[in-house]
CSV table of C-alpha atoms in Angstrom, one decimal:
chain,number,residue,atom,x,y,z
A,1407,UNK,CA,0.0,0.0,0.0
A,1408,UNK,CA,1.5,3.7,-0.8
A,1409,UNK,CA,1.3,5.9,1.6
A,1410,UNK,CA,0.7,9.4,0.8
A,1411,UNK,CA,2.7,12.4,0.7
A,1412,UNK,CA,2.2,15.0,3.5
A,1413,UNK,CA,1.6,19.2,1.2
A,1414,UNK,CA,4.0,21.0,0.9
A,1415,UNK,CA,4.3,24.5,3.1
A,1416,UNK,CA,2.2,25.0,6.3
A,1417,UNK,CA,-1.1,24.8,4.9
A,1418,UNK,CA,-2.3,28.1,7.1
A,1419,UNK,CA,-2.7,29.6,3.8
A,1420,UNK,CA,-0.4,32.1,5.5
A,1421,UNK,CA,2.7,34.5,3.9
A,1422,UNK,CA,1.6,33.4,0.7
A,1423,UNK,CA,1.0,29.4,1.2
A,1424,UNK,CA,-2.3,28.5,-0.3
A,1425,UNK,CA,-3.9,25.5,1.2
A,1426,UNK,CA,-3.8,21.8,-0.5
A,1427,UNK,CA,-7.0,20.4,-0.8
A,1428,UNK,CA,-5.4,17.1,-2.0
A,1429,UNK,CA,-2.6,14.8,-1.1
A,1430,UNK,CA,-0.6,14.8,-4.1
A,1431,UNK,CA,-0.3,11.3,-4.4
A,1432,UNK,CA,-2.9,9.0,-5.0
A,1433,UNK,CA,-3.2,6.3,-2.6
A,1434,UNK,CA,-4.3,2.1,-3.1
A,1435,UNK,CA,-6.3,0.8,-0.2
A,1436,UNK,CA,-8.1,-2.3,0.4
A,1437,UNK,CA,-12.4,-2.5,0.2
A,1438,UNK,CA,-12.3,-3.1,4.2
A,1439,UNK,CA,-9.9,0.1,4.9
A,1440,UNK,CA,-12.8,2.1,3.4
A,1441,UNK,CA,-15.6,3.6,5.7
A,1442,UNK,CA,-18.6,4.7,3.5
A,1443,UNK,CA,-20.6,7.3,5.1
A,1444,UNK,CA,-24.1,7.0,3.7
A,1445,UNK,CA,-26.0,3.8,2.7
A,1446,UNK,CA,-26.7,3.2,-0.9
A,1447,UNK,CA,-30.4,2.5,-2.0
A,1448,UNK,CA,-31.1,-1.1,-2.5
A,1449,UNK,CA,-32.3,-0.6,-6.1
A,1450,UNK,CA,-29.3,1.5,-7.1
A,1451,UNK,CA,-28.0,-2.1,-9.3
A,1452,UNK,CA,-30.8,-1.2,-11.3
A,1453,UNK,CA,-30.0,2.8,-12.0
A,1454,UNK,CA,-28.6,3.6,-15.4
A,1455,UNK,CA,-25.6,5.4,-13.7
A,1456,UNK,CA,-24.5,2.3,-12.3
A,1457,UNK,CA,-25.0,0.1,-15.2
A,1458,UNK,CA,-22.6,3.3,-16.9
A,1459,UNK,CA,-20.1,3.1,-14.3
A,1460,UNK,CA,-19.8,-1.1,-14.5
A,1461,UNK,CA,-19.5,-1.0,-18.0
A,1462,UNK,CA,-16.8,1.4,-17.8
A,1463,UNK,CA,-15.0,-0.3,-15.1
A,1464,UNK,CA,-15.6,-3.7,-16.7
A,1465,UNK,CA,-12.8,-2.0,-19.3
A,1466,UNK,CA,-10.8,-0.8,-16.5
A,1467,UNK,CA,-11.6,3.1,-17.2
A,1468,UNK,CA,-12.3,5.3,-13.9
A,1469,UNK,CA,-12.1,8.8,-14.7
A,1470,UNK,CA,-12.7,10.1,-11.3
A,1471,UNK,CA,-11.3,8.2,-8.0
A,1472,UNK,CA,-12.8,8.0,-4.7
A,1473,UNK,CA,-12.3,10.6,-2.3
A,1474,UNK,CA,-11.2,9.8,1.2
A,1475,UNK,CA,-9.5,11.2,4.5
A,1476,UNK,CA,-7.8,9.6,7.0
A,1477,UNK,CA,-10.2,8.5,10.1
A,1478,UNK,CA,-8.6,10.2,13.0
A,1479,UNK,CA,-10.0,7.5,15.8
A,1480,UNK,CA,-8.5,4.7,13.8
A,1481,UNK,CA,-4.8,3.7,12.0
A,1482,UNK,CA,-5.3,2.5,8.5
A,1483,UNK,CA,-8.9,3.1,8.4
A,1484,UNK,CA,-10.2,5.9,6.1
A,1485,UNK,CA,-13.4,7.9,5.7
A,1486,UNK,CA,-15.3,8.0,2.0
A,1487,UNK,CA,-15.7,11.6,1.1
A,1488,UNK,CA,-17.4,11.0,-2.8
A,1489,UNK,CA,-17.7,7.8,-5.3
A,1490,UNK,CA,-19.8,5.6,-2.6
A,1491,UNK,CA,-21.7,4.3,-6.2
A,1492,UNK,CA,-17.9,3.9,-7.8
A,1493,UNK,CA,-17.1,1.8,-4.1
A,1494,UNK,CA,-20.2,-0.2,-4.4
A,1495,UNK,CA,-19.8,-1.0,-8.0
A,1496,UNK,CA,-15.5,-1.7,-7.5
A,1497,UNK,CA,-16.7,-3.8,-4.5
A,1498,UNK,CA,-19.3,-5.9,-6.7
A,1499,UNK,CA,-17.1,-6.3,-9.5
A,1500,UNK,CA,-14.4,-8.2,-6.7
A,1501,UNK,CA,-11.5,-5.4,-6.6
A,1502,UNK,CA,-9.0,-6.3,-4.0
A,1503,UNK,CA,-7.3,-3.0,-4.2
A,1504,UNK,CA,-8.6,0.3,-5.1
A,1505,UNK,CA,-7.0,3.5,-6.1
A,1506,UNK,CA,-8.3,6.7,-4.2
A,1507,UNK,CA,-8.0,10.4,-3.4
A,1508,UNK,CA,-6.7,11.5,-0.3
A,1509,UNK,CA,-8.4,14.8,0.6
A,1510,UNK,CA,-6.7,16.9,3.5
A,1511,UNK,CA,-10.3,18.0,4.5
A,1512,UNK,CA,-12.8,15.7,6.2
A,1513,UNK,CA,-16.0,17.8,5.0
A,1514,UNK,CA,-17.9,15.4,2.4
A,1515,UNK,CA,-20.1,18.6,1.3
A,1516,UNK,CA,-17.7,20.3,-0.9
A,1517,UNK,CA,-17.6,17.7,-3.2
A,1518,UNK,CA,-21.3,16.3,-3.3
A,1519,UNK,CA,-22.9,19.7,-3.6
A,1520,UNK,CA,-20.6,22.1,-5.6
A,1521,UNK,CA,-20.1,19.7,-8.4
A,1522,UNK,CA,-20.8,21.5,-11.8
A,1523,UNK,CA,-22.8,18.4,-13.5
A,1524,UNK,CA,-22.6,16.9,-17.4
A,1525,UNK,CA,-24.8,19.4,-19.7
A,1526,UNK,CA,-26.8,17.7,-22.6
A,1527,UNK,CA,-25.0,20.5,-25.3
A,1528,UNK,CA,-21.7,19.7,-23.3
A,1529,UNK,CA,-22.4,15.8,-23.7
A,1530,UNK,CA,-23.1,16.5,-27.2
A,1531,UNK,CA,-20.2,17.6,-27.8
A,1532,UNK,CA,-17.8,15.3,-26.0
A,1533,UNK,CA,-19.6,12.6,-28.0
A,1534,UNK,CA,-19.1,14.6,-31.2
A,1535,UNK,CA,-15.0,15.0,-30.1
A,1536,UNK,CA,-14.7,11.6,-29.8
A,1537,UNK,CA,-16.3,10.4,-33.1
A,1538,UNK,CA,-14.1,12.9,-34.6
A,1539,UNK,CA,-11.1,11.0,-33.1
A,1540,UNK,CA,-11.9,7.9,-34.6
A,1541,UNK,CA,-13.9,6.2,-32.0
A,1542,UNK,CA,-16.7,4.3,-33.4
A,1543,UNK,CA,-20.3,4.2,-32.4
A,1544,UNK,CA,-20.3,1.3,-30.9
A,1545,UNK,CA,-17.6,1.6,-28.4
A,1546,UNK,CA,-19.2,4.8,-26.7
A,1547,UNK,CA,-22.4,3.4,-26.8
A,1548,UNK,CA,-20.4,0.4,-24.3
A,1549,UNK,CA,-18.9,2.9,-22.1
A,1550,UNK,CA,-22.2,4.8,-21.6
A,1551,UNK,CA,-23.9,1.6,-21.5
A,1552,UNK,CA,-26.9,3.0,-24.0
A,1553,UNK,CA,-27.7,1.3,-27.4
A,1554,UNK,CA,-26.0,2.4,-30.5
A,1555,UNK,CA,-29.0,4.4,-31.9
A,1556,UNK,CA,-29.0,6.6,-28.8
A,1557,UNK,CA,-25.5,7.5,-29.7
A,1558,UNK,CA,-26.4,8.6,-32.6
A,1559,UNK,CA,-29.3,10.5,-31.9
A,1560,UNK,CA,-27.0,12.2,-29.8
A,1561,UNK,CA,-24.6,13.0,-32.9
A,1562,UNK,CA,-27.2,15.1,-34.3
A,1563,UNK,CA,-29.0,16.5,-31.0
A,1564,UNK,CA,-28.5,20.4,-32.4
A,1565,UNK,CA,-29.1,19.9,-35.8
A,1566,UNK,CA,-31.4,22.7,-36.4
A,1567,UNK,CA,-30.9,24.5,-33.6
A,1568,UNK,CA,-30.3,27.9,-33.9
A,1569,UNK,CA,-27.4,29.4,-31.8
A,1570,UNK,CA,-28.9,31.5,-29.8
A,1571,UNK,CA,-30.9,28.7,-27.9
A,1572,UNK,CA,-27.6,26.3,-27.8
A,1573,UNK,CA,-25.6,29.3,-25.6
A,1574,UNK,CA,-28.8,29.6,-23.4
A,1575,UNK,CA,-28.8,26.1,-22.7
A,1576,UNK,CA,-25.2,24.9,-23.0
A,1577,UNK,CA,-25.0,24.8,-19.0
A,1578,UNK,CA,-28.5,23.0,-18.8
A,1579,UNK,CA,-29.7,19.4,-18.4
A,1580,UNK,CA,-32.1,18.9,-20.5
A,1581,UNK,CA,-34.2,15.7,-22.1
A,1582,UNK,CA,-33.1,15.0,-26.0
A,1583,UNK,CA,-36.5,15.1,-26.5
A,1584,UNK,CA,-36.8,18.7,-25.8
A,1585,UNK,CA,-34.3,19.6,-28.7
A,1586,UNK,CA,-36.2,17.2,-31.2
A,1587,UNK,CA,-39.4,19.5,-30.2
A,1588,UNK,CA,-37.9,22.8,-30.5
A,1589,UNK,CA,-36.4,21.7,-33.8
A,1590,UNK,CA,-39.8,21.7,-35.1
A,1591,UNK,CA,-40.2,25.7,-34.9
A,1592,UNK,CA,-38.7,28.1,-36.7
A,1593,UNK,CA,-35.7,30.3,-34.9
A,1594,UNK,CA,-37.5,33.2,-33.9
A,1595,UNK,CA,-39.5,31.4,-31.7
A,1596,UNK,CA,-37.5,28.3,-30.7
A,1597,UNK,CA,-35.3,31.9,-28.9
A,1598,UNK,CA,-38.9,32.9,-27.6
A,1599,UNK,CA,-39.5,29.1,-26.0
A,1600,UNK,CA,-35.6,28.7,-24.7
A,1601,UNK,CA,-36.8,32.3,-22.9
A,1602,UNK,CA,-39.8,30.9,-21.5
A,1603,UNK,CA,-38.2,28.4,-20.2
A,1604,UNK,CA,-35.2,29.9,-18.6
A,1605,UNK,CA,-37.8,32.9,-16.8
A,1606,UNK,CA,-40.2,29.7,-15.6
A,1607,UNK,CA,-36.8,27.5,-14.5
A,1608,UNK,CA,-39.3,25.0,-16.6
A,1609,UNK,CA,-37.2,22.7,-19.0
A,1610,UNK,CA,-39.4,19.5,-19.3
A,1611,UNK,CA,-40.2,18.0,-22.3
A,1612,UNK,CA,-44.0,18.8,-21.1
A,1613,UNK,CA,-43.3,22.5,-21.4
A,1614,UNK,CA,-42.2,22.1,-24.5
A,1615,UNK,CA,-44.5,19.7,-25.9
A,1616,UNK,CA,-46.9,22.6,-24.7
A,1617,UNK,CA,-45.5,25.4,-26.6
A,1618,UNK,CA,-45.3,23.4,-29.7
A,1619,UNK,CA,-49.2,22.9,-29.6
A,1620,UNK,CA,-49.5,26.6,-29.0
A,1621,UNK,CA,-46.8,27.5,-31.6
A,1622,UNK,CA,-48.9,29.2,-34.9
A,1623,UNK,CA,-48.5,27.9,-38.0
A,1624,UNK,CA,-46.4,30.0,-39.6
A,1625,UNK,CA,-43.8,29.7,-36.7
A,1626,UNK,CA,-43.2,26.1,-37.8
A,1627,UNK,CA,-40.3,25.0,-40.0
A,1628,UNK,CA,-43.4,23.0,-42.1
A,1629,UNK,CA,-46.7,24.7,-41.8
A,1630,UNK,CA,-48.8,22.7,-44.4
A,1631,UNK,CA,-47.7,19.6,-41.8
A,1632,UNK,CA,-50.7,19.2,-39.1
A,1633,UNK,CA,-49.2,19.4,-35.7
A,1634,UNK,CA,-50.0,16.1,-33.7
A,1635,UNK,CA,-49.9,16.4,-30.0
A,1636,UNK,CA,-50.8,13.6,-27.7
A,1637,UNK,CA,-53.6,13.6,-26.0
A,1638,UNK,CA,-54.8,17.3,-27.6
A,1639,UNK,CA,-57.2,17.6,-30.5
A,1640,UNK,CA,-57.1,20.2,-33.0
A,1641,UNK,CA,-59.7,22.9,-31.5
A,1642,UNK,CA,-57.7,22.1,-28.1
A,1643,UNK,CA,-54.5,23.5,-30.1
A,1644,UNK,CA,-56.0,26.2,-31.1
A,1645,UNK,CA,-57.1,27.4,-27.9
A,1646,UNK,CA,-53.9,27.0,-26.8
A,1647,UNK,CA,-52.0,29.2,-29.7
A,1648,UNK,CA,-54.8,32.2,-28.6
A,1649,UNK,CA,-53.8,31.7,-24.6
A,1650,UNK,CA,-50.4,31.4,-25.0
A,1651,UNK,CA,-50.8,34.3,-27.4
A,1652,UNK,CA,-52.0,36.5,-25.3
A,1653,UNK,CA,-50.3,35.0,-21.8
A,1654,UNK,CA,-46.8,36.3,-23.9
A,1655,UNK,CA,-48.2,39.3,-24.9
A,1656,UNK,CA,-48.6,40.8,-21.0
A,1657,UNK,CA,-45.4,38.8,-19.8
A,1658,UNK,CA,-43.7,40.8,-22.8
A,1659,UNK,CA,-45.6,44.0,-21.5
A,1660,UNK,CA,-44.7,43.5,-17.8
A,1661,UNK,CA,-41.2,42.7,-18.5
A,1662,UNK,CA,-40.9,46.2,-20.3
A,1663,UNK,CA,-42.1,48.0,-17.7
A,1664,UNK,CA,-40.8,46.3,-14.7
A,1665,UNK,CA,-37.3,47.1,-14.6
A,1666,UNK,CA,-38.2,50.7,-15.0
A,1667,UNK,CA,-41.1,50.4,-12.0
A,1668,UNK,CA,-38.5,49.0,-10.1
A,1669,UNK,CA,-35.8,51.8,-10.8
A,1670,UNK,CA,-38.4,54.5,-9.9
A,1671,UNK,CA,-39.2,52.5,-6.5
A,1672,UNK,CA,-35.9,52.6,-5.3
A,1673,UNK,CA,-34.9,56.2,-5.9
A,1674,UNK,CA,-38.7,57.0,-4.0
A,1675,UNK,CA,-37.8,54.7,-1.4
A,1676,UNK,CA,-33.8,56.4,-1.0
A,1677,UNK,CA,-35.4,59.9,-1.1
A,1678,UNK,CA,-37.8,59.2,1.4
A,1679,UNK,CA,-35.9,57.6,3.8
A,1680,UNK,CA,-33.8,60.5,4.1
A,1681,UNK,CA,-36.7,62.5,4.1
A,1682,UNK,CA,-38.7,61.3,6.9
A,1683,UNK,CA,-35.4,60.7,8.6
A,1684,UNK,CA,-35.8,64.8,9.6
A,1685,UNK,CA,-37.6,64.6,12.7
A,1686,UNK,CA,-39.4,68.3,11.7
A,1687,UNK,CA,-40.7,66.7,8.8
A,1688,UNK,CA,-42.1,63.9,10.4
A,1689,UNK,CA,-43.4,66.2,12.9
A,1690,UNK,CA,-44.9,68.0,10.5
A,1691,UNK,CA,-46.7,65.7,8.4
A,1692,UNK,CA,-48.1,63.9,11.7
A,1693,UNK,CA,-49.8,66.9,12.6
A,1694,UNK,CA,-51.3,68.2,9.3
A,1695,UNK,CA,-50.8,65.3,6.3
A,1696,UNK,CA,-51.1,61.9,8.4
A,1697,UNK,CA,-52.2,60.3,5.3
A,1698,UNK,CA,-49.5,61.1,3.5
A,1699,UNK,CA,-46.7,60.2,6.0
A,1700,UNK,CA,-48.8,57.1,6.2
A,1701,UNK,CA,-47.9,56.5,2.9
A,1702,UNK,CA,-44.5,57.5,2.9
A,1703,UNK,CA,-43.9,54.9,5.0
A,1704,UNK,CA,-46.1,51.6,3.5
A,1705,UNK,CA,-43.4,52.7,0.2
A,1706,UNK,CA,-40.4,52.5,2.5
A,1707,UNK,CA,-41.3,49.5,3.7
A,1708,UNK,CA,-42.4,48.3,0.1
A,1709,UNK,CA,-39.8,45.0,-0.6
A,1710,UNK,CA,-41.1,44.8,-4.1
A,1711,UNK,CA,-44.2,45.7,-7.0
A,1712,UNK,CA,-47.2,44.4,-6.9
A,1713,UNK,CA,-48.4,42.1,-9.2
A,1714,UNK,CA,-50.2,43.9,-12.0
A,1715,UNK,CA,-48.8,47.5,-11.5
């Protein structure tokens, strides 16, 4: 077993020293040195990221190792930071020895909940790199664990897509089938449905199955060809292109005038502050304009507008 190096400096992050999150050597332990510190779900053998993570093992590829720290109450014994799927899955597959991380920080949140995951347009274009590089189809399709024709759906996923919606959704994980949908619109409004979603936080292929059934005609790459929505009839459609008509007509209307409303209410709340923080003012309007000072005050107080103003 390898022991690991100690970081160089002090580690204070003082004169200058910046602290070493990680040992800079990786360390091989065995299963039983390694204390998980949650408990899996029982059904996690049947979760596609574990059927990804066995196939990829099964060719002996780990891109990321487990993370651990030493256990301070016990020699030898170590603490698992991230990778308890990776452990379980090493641990099924009958590794006597495996290769981890030593982290100079026992606090398991920084690395399960600041972890900037996999975009669709980002997988996209990994796969795309790769193909370039002369890996076939079939190989990535084995290391994902999907079937060959999901790989290639994948190879076209932005295929009529114009830009502007790939850079508002190239941090975003979003269903394939969301792409496939907005492909079906023309790139004016594909822009105005990638807005919509981003102001709702909405990216579901629902939402978007919803805006293509109240998408006009004329905003669809083919027009003459009859939109067919699940579950929706024509004359439901068509209710659905006048609501959603109108419904972005007063978003687009509020949106104009709200960042001026809320301009004007913060220069009438600054002014006001100061001015009712004159105690002759305040005397004043309490004794002849109550009303008024009332009303000074409900806009100081004001945290933001009011629906429909």
């Amino acid at each position: 077993m390898s022991k690991p190096r100690k970081p160089a400096g002090n580690g204070n992050g003082k004169d200058g020293d910046i602290p070493i999150g990680f040992e800079m050597e990786l360390i091989t332990l065995r299963p039983d040195q390694i204390v998980p510190v949650k408990a899996l779900s029982p059904t996690i053998h049947t979760t596609l990221k574990y059927k990804q993570l066995v196939a990829s093992l099964r060719d002996g590829t780990l891109i990321e190792h487990p993370v651990v720290t030493p256990d301070a109450k016990e020699k030898d014994r170590y603490i698992l930071l991230d990778g308890h799927m990776r452990l379980a899955v090493l641990k099924d597959l009958g590794a006597q020895e495996i290769t981890c991380l030593v982290s100079t920080d026992d606090e398991s949140y920084t690395y399960n909940k600041h972890v900037n995951r996999l975009s669709t347009i980002q997988e996209h274009r990994m796969i795309l790199r790769a193909l370039r590089l002369g890996a076939p189809e079939t190989l990535i399709a084995k290391r994902l664990n999907v079937d060959v024709e999901s790989i290639l759906r994948k190879r076209t996923l932005l295929n009529g897509i114009c830009p502007e919606v790939i850079e508002m959704f190239k941090d975003k994980i979003i269903a394939p089938k969301v792409f496939i949908l907005l492909r079906k619109m023309i790139p004016y409004r594909q822009i105005e449905v990638a807005e919509l979603m981003e102001d709702s936080g909405i990216y579901s292929i629902t939402y978007a199955r919803a805006a293509l059934a109240a998408t006009p005609k004329e905003q669809l790459v083919n027009p003459q060809q009859p939109k067919k929505i699940k579950g929706l009839t024509p004359e439901q459609m068509g209710r659905m292109e006048n609501e959603m008509g109108k419904l972005q007509r007063v978003y687009r209307l509020t949106e104009e005038h709200y960042g001026k409303n809320v301009m004007n209410l913060t220069l009438a709340k600054g002014y006001l502050t100061k001015l009712l923080g004159n105690v002759r003012v305040v005397r004043y309007l309490a004794q002849h304009h109550a009303g008024i000072l009332q009303e000074f005050q409900h806009i100081i107080e004001t945290k933001s507008i009011p629906a429909g103003t």
